Amino acid sequence: MLSHLRAELVLAARILMRQPGFWVPTILFPAMLYSFFGASMAEGPAGIYALASFAVYAVVGVGFYQFGVSVAQDRETPFVLWQRSLPGAQWVGWAARIVVAMVVVLAAVGMVLLAGRWIGGVIPGRGETMRLLVACALVSVPSVLMGIALGSAVSARAAVPLSNLLFLPLAYLGGLWMPPALLPDSVAAISVWTPTRAMGEIAWAAIDGRAMPGRYLALLAGWTLLAIALTALAQARHRRAMFG
Amino acid sequence: MLQAIEARGLAKRFGAVTAVEGVDLTLAPGEALGLLGPNGAGKSTLLSLVTGLRPADRGEIRIFGHPAGSEAARKSMGLTPQSAAFPPQITPRELIAYASARHGKRPDTDRLLTAFGLQRLIDRRMAGFSGGEVRRVALALAFCGAPRLAVVDEPTTGLDAATQEAFQSLARDYVASGGAMLLTSHHWDEIEAICDRLTMIDRGQRVLDGTLAEMRATMRINRISLVVDGAAPDWLPAPDTDGRRHLESADSDAVVTRLVREGVGFRDLLIHPLALKDILAHLRHEV
Ligand SMILES: Nc1ncnc2c1ncn2[C@@H]1O[C@H](COP(=O)(O)OP(=O)(O)OP(=O)(O)O)[C@@H](O)[C@H]1O
Ligand SMILES: [Mg+2]
């Protein structure tokens, strides 16, 4: 079991690390966007909320891209089929990929924190940082599940453009790029139903040390269940297509 | 003795396509079984049932007594799929280490390197590997867990002649040392070189099954060919475009005696036992 997990971790990490074109932008992009827009838009005490927003944006990005795209690409490849013929449980491979994704999330969030310090002049306290990291870890679970749903539902070719199409508007609608208060009214009405808004609210509450907002926890749980249901449906469809 | 494979009444459909229909298979340790059949006959589908990659619609499969696809079955088995592809970022050495770890074994890289001629490739990332190079890696991976059963789907397709021969001799050694091998092939000579037994399937059904020795014994037919100068007796067939007359007989001695007795002016006489391919054609004709 342990040697299996180690082998999967090494394999997943090697495959990822040897594609710098993939992980470098994933890690740098949120920090870059924060530096260009987030840092200047929210000055003073609001600055820390912008920091939290872009940290959440980084988490959602890894969930959508690393999982959405890789799940679609890996489905039914000869390599994955061959792996299934080897001894050992299938979930170990998934666990390894999630661990590797967590490392990437941590790096991306870390870059946002560094950009906050150097460019935004925002230095969260130790408690705030810890709570923000916990919120990011919490939010990464629905992100990954939504990525898996996306990757299960569509072909590998469609996964990249589709995750762009969903991810970028969702980040905007959810108030991750600019505070929800600054969103036009029509957008604000949609915003309160998006999963990204729920994730943002959770992170902002964490910064303040407030109780998690119940409405948004429920909303996020709803989206997560929807993602799980979509995954189950799509997987059943693939199984039928493959197993006859 | 516990069979490496024991399968009864296997059936598998894909929508309207019946890929496998009521096939029985047995394979003992120390034996090699060749699966033959035209494209689309159901060979690869049958292997996917045996390896547990797909569930059978009907029938039962045991691998050393364990259900196909179970942990115990996967532990005792190594697979080379018909179409193999690997992540381009990874090297063969890393793949061998990975597969060995999943089998809970120490990688025996040196032995696999020489067996499959991978020395120069071992530390290169697989992006840009040629078809035959990928094939060699796929074959080496089937053997990294020291399996008791090797399942190889068209092992030597795309390999150069030297590597084909190397694989055949490795396969014979593997079987001689007690390994069980199930292989598919479109090369008759490969089946003859490696297998003790063959099963022929067509449109998902088993049409022929037996040991090569039995098949040869029941088909003791020789193929005779010769050139006749001048008049030929009626019982000889007309010459082919190459000018030679070809006939088959279970008693080639009698044919030659008759030619001499009747004073036929023949030359360039050739007598060959039937090739496996022709034996199978005869046997299938009789079925
Ligand atoms: N996933 C699938 N979906 C639908 N049909 C399939 C699937 N896999 C195989 N088939 C069909 O089942 C039949 C058997 O295919 P299979 O791959 O087992 O043939 P094969 O004997 O291995 O042929 P080849 O010599 O070309 O490798 C074919 O008619 C094929 O089209
Ligand atoms: Mg095949």
Coordinates of C-alpha atoms and ligand atoms in Angstrom, one line a residue:
Chain A
M1 CA 0.0 0.0 0.0
L2 CA 2.6 2.5 1.1
S3 CA 5.0 1.6 -1.7
H4 CA 2.0 1.8 -4.1
L5 CA 1.1 5.3 -2.9
R6 CA 4.7 6.4 -3.2
A7 CA 4.9 5.0 -6.7
E8 CA 1.8 6.9 -7.7
L9 CA 3.0 10.1 -6.1
V10 CA 6.3 9.9 -7.9
L11 CA 4.6 9.2 -11.2
A12 CA 2.0 12.0 -10.8
A13 CA 4.6 14.5 -9.7
R14 CA 7.0 13.6 -12.5
I15 CA 4.4 13.9 -15.2
L16 CA 3.3 17.3 -13.8
M17 CA 6.8 18.8 -13.1
R18 CA 8.0 17.9 -16.6
Q19 CA 5.2 20.0 -18.1
P20 CA 6.4 23.5 -16.9
G21 CA 4.1 25.0 -19.6
F22 CA 1.3 23.7 -17.5
W23 CA 2.3 24.3 -13.9
V24 CA 4.2 27.5 -14.2
P25 CA 1.2 29.5 -15.4
T26 CA -1.1 27.7 -13.0
I27 CA 1.1 28.9 -10.1
L28 CA 1.9 32.3 -11.4
F29 CA -1.4 33.4 -13.0
P30 CA -3.5 34.2 -9.9
A31 CA -0.6 36.1 -8.3
M32 CA -0.1 38.0 -11.6
L33 CA -3.8 38.9 -11.9
Y34 CA -3.8 40.0 -8.2
S35 CA -0.8 42.2 -8.9
F36 CA -2.4 43.9 -11.9
F37 CA -6.0 44.3 -10.7
G38 CA -6.7 43.1 -7.2
A39 CA -3.9 45.1 -5.5
S40 CA -5.0 48.4 -6.9
M41 CA -8.7 47.9 -6.7
A42 CA -9.0 47.4 -3.0
E43 CA -6.8 49.7 -0.9
G44 CA -6.5 50.0 2.8
P45 CA -8.3 47.5 5.0
A46 CA -10.2 46.0 2.1
G47 CA -6.9 44.9 0.6
I48 CA -6.9 41.7 2.5
Y49 CA -10.3 40.6 1.1
A50 CA -8.9 41.0 -2.4
L51 CA -6.0 38.8 -1.4
A52 CA -8.4 36.2 -0.1
S53 CA -10.4 36.4 -3.4
F54 CA -7.4 35.7 -5.5
A55 CA -6.3 32.9 -3.3
V56 CA -9.7 31.3 -3.9
Y57 CA -9.3 32.0 -7.6
A58 CA -6.0 30.0 -7.5
V59 CA -7.7 27.1 -5.8
V60 CA -10.6 27.0 -8.2
G61 CA -8.1 27.2 -11.1
V62 CA -6.2 24.1 -10.0
G63 CA -9.5 22.2 -9.5
F64 CA -10.8 23.1 -12.8
Y65 CA -7.7 22.8 -15.0
Q66 CA -5.6 20.2 -13.3
F67 CA -8.6 17.9 -12.7
G68 CA -11.1 19.0 -15.4
V69 CA -8.6 18.7 -18.2
S70 CA -6.5 15.7 -16.9
V71 CA -9.6 13.6 -16.1
A72 CA -10.9 14.1 -19.7
Q73 CA -7.5 13.4 -21.2
D74 CA -6.8 10.3 -19.2
R75 CA -10.1 8.7 -19.6
E76 CA -9.7 5.4 -21.4
T77 CA -6.2 6.0 -22.6
P78 CA -4.3 2.8 -23.2
F79 CA -2.0 3.8 -20.3
V80 CA -4.9 4.1 -17.8
L81 CA -6.3 0.7 -19.0
W82 CA -2.9 -0.9 -18.5
Q83 CA -2.6 0.7 -15.0
R84 CA -6.0 -0.9 -14.2
S85 CA -4.5 -4.4 -15.0
L86 CA -1.8 -3.9 -12.2
P87 CA -2.3 -5.0 -8.6
G88 CA -3.4 -2.3 -6.1
A89 CA -6.5 -0.3 -5.5
Q90 CA -7.6 2.3 -8.1
W91 CA -8.2 5.0 -5.4
V92 CA -4.5 5.2 -4.6
G93 CA -3.8 6.8 -7.9
W94 CA -6.5 9.3 -7.3
A95 CA -5.3 10.1 -3.9
A96 CA -1.8 10.7 -5.3
R97 CA -3.1 13.1 -7.9
I98 CA -5.1 15.0 -5.3
V99 CA -2.0 15.3 -3.1
V100 CA 0.0 16.6 -6.1
A101 CA -2.8 19.1 -6.9
M102 CA -2.8 20.3 -3.2
V103 CA 0.9 21.0 -3.5
V104 CA 0.3 23.1 -6.7
V105 CA -2.6 24.9 -4.9
L106 CA -0.3 25.6 -1.9
A107 CA 2.3 27.1 -4.3
A108 CA -0.3 29.2 -6.2
V109 CA -1.8 30.5 -2.9
G110 CA 1.7 31.1 -1.6
M111 CA 2.5 33.2 -4.7
V112 CA -0.6 35.3 -4.1
L113 CA 0.4 35.9 -0.5
L114 CA 3.9 36.9 -1.6
A115 CA 2.3 39.3 -4.2
G116 CA 0.2 40.7 -1.4
R117 CA 3.2 41.4 0.7
W118 CA 5.4 42.9 -2.1
I119 CA 2.9 44.6 -4.4
G120 CA -0.3 45.1 -2.5
G121 CA 1.4 45.9 0.8
V122 CA -1.0 43.5 2.5
I123 CA 0.5 41.4 5.2
P124 CA -2.1 39.2 6.9
G125 CA -1.5 38.3 10.5
R126 CA -0.6 34.7 11.5
G127 CA -4.2 33.9 12.5
E128 CA -5.6 35.4 9.3
T129 CA -3.1 33.4 7.2
M130 CA -3.9 30.2 8.9
R131 CA -7.7 30.7 8.6
L132 CA -7.3 31.6 5.0
L133 CA -5.3 28.5 4.3
V134 CA -8.0 26.4 6.0
A135 CA -10.6 28.0 3.9
C136 CA -8.6 27.3 0.8
A137 CA -8.3 23.6 1.8
L138 CA -12.0 23.5 2.3
V139 CA -12.8 25.2 -1.0
S140 CA -10.4 22.9 -2.9
V141 CA -12.7 19.9 -2.3
P142 CA -15.7 21.2 -4.2
S143 CA -13.3 22.7 -6.8
V144 CA -11.7 19.3 -7.5
L145 CA -15.1 17.6 -7.6
M146 CA -16.4 20.1 -10.1
G147 CA -13.3 19.7 -12.2
I148 CA -13.8 15.9 -12.2
A149 CA -17.4 16.4 -13.2
L150 CA -16.4 18.7 -16.0
G151 CA -13.7 16.3 -17.2
S152 CA -16.0 13.3 -17.0
A153 CA -18.8 15.0 -18.9
V154 CA -16.9 16.2 -22.0
S155 CA -14.2 15.0 -24.4
A156 CA -10.6 15.9 -23.9
R157 CA -10.7 18.3 -26.8
A158 CA -13.6 20.2 -25.3
A159 CA -12.3 20.2 -21.7
V160 CA -9.8 23.1 -22.1
P161 CA -12.0 25.6 -23.9
L162 CA -15.0 24.6 -21.8
S163 CA -13.1 25.1 -18.5
N164 CA -12.0 28.5 -19.7
L165 CA -15.5 29.3 -20.7
L166 CA -16.8 28.4 -17.2
F167 CA -13.9 29.3 -15.0
L168 CA -13.3 32.9 -16.1
P169 CA -16.9 34.1 -16.0
L170 CA -17.5 32.2 -12.8
A171 CA -14.5 34.0 -11.2
Y172 CA -15.9 37.3 -12.3
L173 CA -19.5 36.5 -11.4
G174 CA -18.4 35.2 -8.0
G175 CA -16.8 38.5 -7.1
L176 CA -13.3 37.1 -7.0
W177 CA -11.8 39.7 -9.4
M178 CA -13.6 42.7 -7.9
P179 CA -15.6 43.0 -4.7
P180 CA -19.3 41.9 -5.1
A181 CA -20.3 45.4 -4.0
L182 CA -18.8 46.8 -7.1
L183 CA -20.6 44.4 -9.5
P184 CA -23.4 45.9 -11.6
D185 CA -26.9 45.1 -10.2
S186 CA -27.8 42.5 -12.8
V187 CA -24.5 40.7 -12.3
A188 CA -24.9 40.9 -8.5
A189 CA -28.2 39.1 -8.7
I190 CA -26.6 36.1 -10.5
S191 CA -23.5 36.3 -8.3
V192 CA -25.2 35.1 -5.2
W193 CA -26.0 31.8 -6.9
T194 CA -22.6 31.0 -8.2
P195 CA -20.3 28.4 -6.5
T196 CA -17.4 30.9 -6.7
R197 CA -19.3 33.5 -4.7
A198 CA -19.9 30.9 -2.1
M199 CA -16.2 30.0 -2.0
G200 CA -15.3 33.7 -1.8
E201 CA -17.8 34.3 1.1
I202 CA -16.2 31.4 3.0
A203 CA -12.7 32.8 2.5
W204 CA -13.8 36.4 3.5
A205 CA -15.5 35.1 6.6
A206 CA -12.4 33.1 7.4
I207 CA -10.3 36.3 7.2
D208 CA -12.6 38.1 9.6
G209 CA -12.8 35.0 11.9
R210 CA -16.6 35.2 11.5
A211 CA -18.8 32.1 11.5
M212 CA -19.1 30.4 8.1
P213 CA -22.1 31.9 6.3
G214 CA -24.8 29.2 6.4
R215 CA -26.5 30.2 3.2
Y216 CA -23.3 30.0 1.2
L217 CA -22.2 26.7 2.8
A218 CA -25.5 25.3 1.7
L219 CA -25.2 26.7 -1.8
L220 CA -21.7 25.2 -2.1
A221 CA -22.9 21.9 -0.8
G222 CA -25.7 22.0 -3.5
W223 CA -23.2 22.6 -6.3
T224 CA -20.9 19.9 -4.9
L225 CA -23.8 17.4 -4.9
L226 CA -24.7 18.4 -8.5
A227 CA -21.0 17.8 -9.5
I228 CA -21.0 14.4 -7.9
A229 CA -24.3 13.5 -9.6
L230 CA -23.0 14.7 -13.0
T231 CA -19.8 12.7 -12.5
A232 CA -21.8 9.5 -11.6
L233 CA -24.0 10.0 -14.7
A234 CA -21.1 10.6 -17.0
Q235 CA -19.1 7.7 -15.7
A236 CA -22.1 5.4 -16.1
R237 CA -22.4 6.6 -19.7
H238 CA -18.7 5.9 -20.4
R239 CA -19.0 2.5 -18.7
R240 CA -21.9 1.6 -21.0
A241 CA -20.0 2.9 -24.0
M242 CA -17.0 0.9 -23.1
F243 CA -18.4 -2.2 -21.5
G244 CA -21.3 -2.6 -23.9
Chain B
M1 CA -3.2 -28.9 -10.9
L2 CA -4.5 -25.3 -10.6
Q3 CA -5.1 -23.9 -14.0
A4 CA -3.6 -20.5 -14.9
I5 CA -6.8 -19.7 -16.8
E6 CA -10.0 -21.6 -16.6
A7 CA -12.9 -19.9 -18.4
R8 CA -16.3 -21.2 -19.4
G9 CA -19.0 -19.9 -21.6
L10 CA -17.6 -16.4 -22.0
A11 CA -19.8 -13.9 -23.8
K12 CA -19.5 -10.2 -24.5
R13 CA -21.5 -7.8 -26.6
F14 CA -21.0 -4.2 -27.5
G15 CA -24.4 -2.9 -28.4
A16 CA -25.4 -4.8 -31.5
V17 CA -21.9 -6.3 -32.0
T18 CA -21.3 -9.8 -30.5
A19 CA -17.6 -9.7 -29.8
V20 CA -17.3 -13.0 -27.9
E21 CA -19.9 -15.8 -27.8
G22 CA -19.7 -18.9 -25.6
V23 CA -15.9 -19.3 -25.6
D24 CA -14.2 -21.8 -23.2
L25 CA -10.5 -21.4 -22.5
T26 CA -8.0 -23.3 -20.3
L27 CA -4.3 -22.7 -19.9
A28 CA -2.0 -24.6 -17.6
P29 CA 1.2 -23.4 -16.1
G30 CA 4.2 -24.1 -18.3
E31 CA 2.0 -23.9 -21.4
A32 CA 1.6 -21.3 -24.2
L33 CA -1.7 -20.9 -25.9
G34 CA -2.0 -18.9 -29.1
L35 CA -5.2 -17.2 -30.1
L36 CA -5.7 -16.9 -33.8
G37 CA -8.4 -15.3 -35.9
P38 CA -9.1 -12.6 -38.4
N39 CA -9.4 -8.9 -37.5
G40 CA -12.4 -8.2 -35.4
A41 CA -12.7 -11.9 -34.4
G42 CA -12.8 -11.0 -30.7
K43 CA -9.3 -11.9 -29.6
S44 CA -8.5 -8.6 -27.8
T45 CA -12.0 -8.6 -26.3
L46 CA -11.4 -12.1 -24.9
L47 CA -8.1 -10.9 -23.4
S48 CA -9.8 -8.0 -21.8
L49 CA -12.2 -10.4 -20.1
V50 CA -9.4 -12.6 -18.9
T51 CA -7.4 -9.6 -17.5
G52 CA -10.6 -8.3 -15.9
L53 CA -10.4 -5.0 -17.7
R54 CA -14.0 -5.6 -18.8
P55 CA -16.7 -7.6 -17.1
A56 CA -18.1 -10.5 -19.1
D57 CA -21.8 -10.5 -19.9
R58 CA -21.9 -14.2 -19.2
G59 CA -19.5 -17.0 -18.2
E60 CA -16.9 -17.5 -15.5
I61 CA -13.2 -16.9 -15.5
R62 CA -10.7 -18.0 -12.9
I63 CA -7.0 -17.0 -12.8
F64 CA -5.1 -19.5 -10.7
G65 CA -8.5 -20.0 -9.0
H66 CA -9.3 -16.3 -8.4
P67 CA -11.9 -14.3 -10.2
A68 CA -10.6 -12.3 -13.2
G69 CA -9.7 -8.8 -12.2
S70 CA -9.4 -9.5 -8.5
E71 CA -6.4 -8.3 -6.6
A72 CA -5.0 -11.9 -6.4
A73 CA -5.6 -12.4 -10.2
R74 CA -3.9 -9.1 -11.1
K75 CA -0.9 -10.0 -8.8
S76 CA -0.2 -13.1 -10.7
M77 CA -0.5 -11.6 -14.2
G78 CA 1.4 -9.3 -16.6
L79 CA -0.2 -7.7 -19.6
T80 CA 0.9 -6.2 -22.9
P81 CA -2.1 -4.6 -24.6
Q82 CA -2.5 -4.5 -28.3
S83 CA -2.3 -0.7 -28.4
A84 CA 0.1 0.6 -25.8
A85 CA 0.9 4.2 -25.1
F86 CA 2.7 5.9 -22.2
P87 CA 3.0 9.4 -20.8
P88 CA 5.6 11.1 -23.0
Q89 CA 7.2 12.7 -19.9
I90 CA 8.3 9.4 -18.4
T91 CA 11.3 7.2 -19.1
P92 CA 11.2 3.4 -19.4
R93 CA 13.3 3.0 -16.2
E94 CA 10.7 5.0 -14.3
L95 CA 7.9 3.0 -15.8
I96 CA 9.6 -0.3 -14.9
A97 CA 10.1 1.0 -11.3
Y98 CA 6.4 2.0 -11.2
A99 CA 5.1 -1.3 -12.4
S100 CA 7.4 -3.2 -10.1
A101 CA 6.3 -1.1 -7.1
R102 CA 2.7 -1.9 -7.9
H103 CA 3.5 -5.6 -7.9
G104 CA 5.4 -5.1 -4.6
K105 CA 8.6 -6.3 -6.3
R106 CA 12.1 -4.9 -6.6
P107 CA 12.7 -3.9 -10.3
D108 CA 14.8 -6.4 -12.1
T109 CA 15.8 -3.7 -14.6
D110 CA 19.0 -5.2 -15.9
R111 CA 17.4 -8.5 -17.0
L112 CA 14.5 -6.7 -18.8
L113 CA 17.0 -4.3 -20.4
T114 CA 18.9 -6.9 -22.2
A115 CA 15.9 -9.1 -22.9
F116 CA 14.1 -6.3 -24.8
G117 CA 17.1 -4.4 -26.1
L118 CA 16.2 -1.3 -24.1
Q119 CA 19.8 -0.3 -23.0
R120 CA 20.0 2.8 -25.2
L121 CA 16.4 3.9 -24.4
I122 CA 16.1 3.3 -20.7
D123 CA 16.7 6.8 -19.5
R124 CA 15.1 8.7 -22.4
R125 CA 11.7 10.3 -22.0
M126 CA 9.2 8.4 -24.2
A127 CA 8.1 11.4 -26.2
G128 CA 9.2 10.6 -29.8
F129 CA 9.8 6.9 -29.2
S130 CA 9.3 4.9 -32.4
G131 CA 6.4 2.4 -32.7
G132 CA 8.7 -0.6 -32.2
E133 CA 10.5 1.1 -29.2
V134 CA 7.2 1.7 -27.5
R135 CA 6.3 -2.0 -28.2
R136 CA 9.5 -3.2 -26.5
V137 CA 8.7 -1.1 -23.4
A138 CA 5.2 -2.5 -23.3
L139 CA 6.5 -6.1 -23.5
A140 CA 9.1 -5.5 -20.8
L141 CA 6.4 -4.1 -18.5
A142 CA 4.4 -7.3 -18.8
F143 CA 7.3 -9.2 -17.2
C144 CA 8.3 -6.8 -14.5
G145 CA 6.1 -8.3 -11.8
A146 CA 7.6 -11.7 -12.3
P147 CA 4.1 -12.9 -13.3
R148 CA 3.0 -16.5 -13.4
L149 CA 0.7 -15.7 -16.3
A150 CA 1.7 -13.4 -19.2
V151 CA -1.1 -12.1 -21.5
V152 CA 0.3 -10.5 -24.6
D153 CA -1.8 -9.1 -27.4
E154 CA 0.1 -9.2 -30.8
P155 CA 3.4 -9.0 -29.0
T156 CA 5.7 -8.6 -32.0
T157 CA 3.6 -6.4 -34.3
G158 CA 5.9 -3.6 -35.4
L159 CA 9.1 -5.2 -34.0
D160 CA 12.2 -5.7 -36.2
A161 CA 13.2 -9.3 -37.0
A162 CA 16.0 -9.5 -34.4
T163 CA 13.7 -8.3 -31.6
Q164 CA 10.9 -10.7 -32.8
E165 CA 13.4 -13.6 -32.4
A166 CA 14.6 -12.3 -29.1
F167 CA 11.0 -12.2 -27.9
Q168 CA 10.3 -15.7 -29.1
S169 CA 13.2 -17.1 -27.3
L170 CA 12.3 -15.2 -24.2
A171 CA 8.8 -16.6 -24.4
R172 CA 10.0 -20.1 -24.8
D173 CA 12.3 -19.8 -21.8
Y174 CA 9.5 -18.2 -19.8
V175 CA 7.1 -21.1 -20.6
A176 CA 9.9 -23.7 -20.1
S177 CA 10.4 -22.4 -16.6
G178 CA 6.8 -22.8 -15.7
G179 CA 5.2 -19.6 -16.9
A180 CA 1.8 -19.6 -18.6
M181 CA 1.4 -17.5 -21.7
L182 CA -1.7 -16.4 -23.6
L183 CA -0.9 -14.6 -26.8
T184 CA -2.6 -13.5 -29.9
S185 CA -0.8 -13.2 -33.2
H186 CA -1.4 -12.9 -36.9
H187 CA 2.0 -14.6 -37.6
W188 CA 1.8 -18.3 -38.0
D189 CA 5.5 -18.8 -37.6
E190 CA 5.3 -17.0 -34.2
I191 CA 2.5 -19.3 -33.0
E192 CA 4.5 -22.3 -34.2
A193 CA 7.7 -21.0 -32.5
I194 CA 6.1 -20.3 -29.1
C195 CA 2.8 -22.1 -28.6
D196 CA 1.9 -25.7 -27.6
R197 CA -1.7 -25.2 -28.3
L198 CA -3.9 -22.9 -30.3
T199 CA -7.5 -21.7 -30.3
M200 CA -8.9 -20.2 -33.4
I201 CA -11.8 -17.8 -33.1
D202 CA -14.0 -16.3 -35.7
R203 CA -16.9 -13.8 -35.1
G204 CA -16.5 -14.4 -31.4
Q205 CA -16.8 -18.2 -31.5
R206 CA -14.2 -20.9 -31.1
V207 CA -13.9 -22.6 -34.4
L208 CA -10.8 -24.8 -33.7
D209 CA -8.9 -25.8 -30.7
G210 CA -6.1 -28.3 -30.0
T211 CA -2.4 -28.9 -29.6
L212 CA -0.1 -28.2 -32.5
A213 CA 1.2 -31.8 -32.3
E214 CA -2.3 -33.3 -32.5
M215 CA -3.1 -31.1 -35.5
R216 CA 0.0 -32.1 -37.3
A217 CA -0.6 -35.8 -36.6
T218 CA -4.2 -35.7 -37.9
M219 CA -3.0 -33.8 -40.9
R220 CA -0.1 -35.8 -42.2
I221 CA -0.5 -34.3 -45.7
N222 CA 2.4 -33.3 -47.9
R223 CA 2.5 -30.7 -50.6
I224 CA 4.2 -32.0 -53.7
S225 CA 5.3 -29.9 -56.6
L226 CA 7.2 -30.7 -59.8
V227 CA 7.8 -29.8 -63.4
V228 CA 6.8 -32.3 -66.2
D229 CA 8.6 -32.1 -69.5
G230 CA 6.5 -33.6 -72.3
A231 CA 3.2 -35.4 -71.9
A232 CA 1.7 -35.6 -68.4
P233 CA -0.8 -38.2 -67.2
D234 CA -4.4 -37.0 -66.5
W235 CA -4.2 -37.5 -62.8
L236 CA -1.6 -34.7 -62.4
P237 CA -3.1 -31.3 -62.2
A238 CA -2.4 -28.7 -64.9
P239 CA 0.7 -26.5 -64.4
D240 CA 0.4 -23.2 -62.6
T241 CA 1.7 -19.9 -64.0
D242 CA 5.1 -20.8 -62.7
G243 CA 5.1 -23.9 -64.8
R244 CA 5.0 -26.2 -61.8
R245 CA 2.2 -28.7 -61.0
H246 CA 1.1 -28.7 -57.3
L247 CA -0.7 -31.5 -55.5
E248 CA -1.4 -32.6 -51.9
S249 CA -1.3 -36.1 -50.7
A250 CA -1.3 -38.1 -47.4
D251 CA 1.1 -40.6 -49.1
S252 CA 3.7 -38.7 -51.1
D253 CA 5.8 -41.9 -51.5
A254 CA 3.0 -43.5 -53.4
V255 CA 2.8 -40.5 -55.7
V256 CA 6.5 -40.6 -56.5
T257 CA 6.4 -44.4 -57.1
R258 CA 3.6 -44.0 -59.5
L259 CA 5.4 -41.2 -61.3
V260 CA 8.4 -43.4 -61.8
R261 CA 6.3 -46.5 -62.7
E262 CA 4.4 -44.6 -65.4
G263 CA 7.7 -43.2 -66.7
V264 CA 6.6 -39.5 -66.4
G265 CA 9.5 -37.2 -67.3
F266 CA 9.5 -35.0 -64.2
R267 CA 12.2 -32.8 -62.6
D268 CA 12.6 -30.3 -59.7
L269 CA 10.5 -32.5 -57.4
L270 CA 9.8 -30.7 -54.0
I271 CA 7.9 -32.3 -51.1
H272 CA 7.0 -30.2 -48.0
P273 CA 4.8 -31.0 -45.0
L274 CA 1.8 -28.7 -44.9
A275 CA 2.4 -25.4 -43.2
L276 CA 0.4 -24.6 -40.0
K277 CA -1.7 -22.2 -42.0
D278 CA -2.7 -24.8 -44.5
I279 CA -3.3 -27.4 -41.8
L280 CA -5.7 -25.0 -40.1
A281 CA -7.4 -24.3 -43.4
H282 CA -8.0 -28.0 -43.9
L283 CA -9.2 -28.6 -40.4
R284 CA -11.6 -25.7 -40.5
H285 CA -12.9 -27.0 -43.8
E286 CA -13.6 -30.3 -42.1
V287 CA -15.4 -28.7 -39.2
Ligands
LIG1 N1 -15.3 -0.8 -27.1 C1 -15.9 -1.4 -28.2 N2 -17.1 -0.9 -28.6 C2 -17.8 -1.4 -29.6 N3 -17.3 -2.5 -30.3 C3 -16.2 -3.0 -30.0 C4 -15.4 -2.5 -28.9 N4 -14.3 -3.3 -28.7 C5 -14.4 -4.2 -29.7 N5 -15.5 -4.1 -30.4 C6 -15.9 -4.9 -31.6 O1 -15.8 -6.3 -31.2 C7 -15.3 -7.1 -32.2 C8 -14.1 -7.8 -31.7 O2 -13.0 -6.9 -31.5 P1 -11.6 -7.3 -31.0 O3 -10.8 -6.1 -30.8 O4 -11.7 -8.2 -29.9 O5 -11.0 -8.1 -32.3 P2 -9.6 -8.7 -32.5 O6 -9.8 -10.2 -32.8 O7 -8.7 -8.4 -31.4 O8 -9.1 -8.0 -33.9 P3 -7.6 -7.6 -34.4 O9 -7.0 -8.8 -35.0 O10 -7.9 -6.5 -35.4 O11 -6.9 -7.0 -33.2 C9 -15.1 -6.2 -33.4 O12 -16.2 -6.3 -34.2 C10 -15.0 -4.8 -32.8 O13 -15.5 -3.8 -33.7
MG2 MG -7.0 -7.3 -31.3

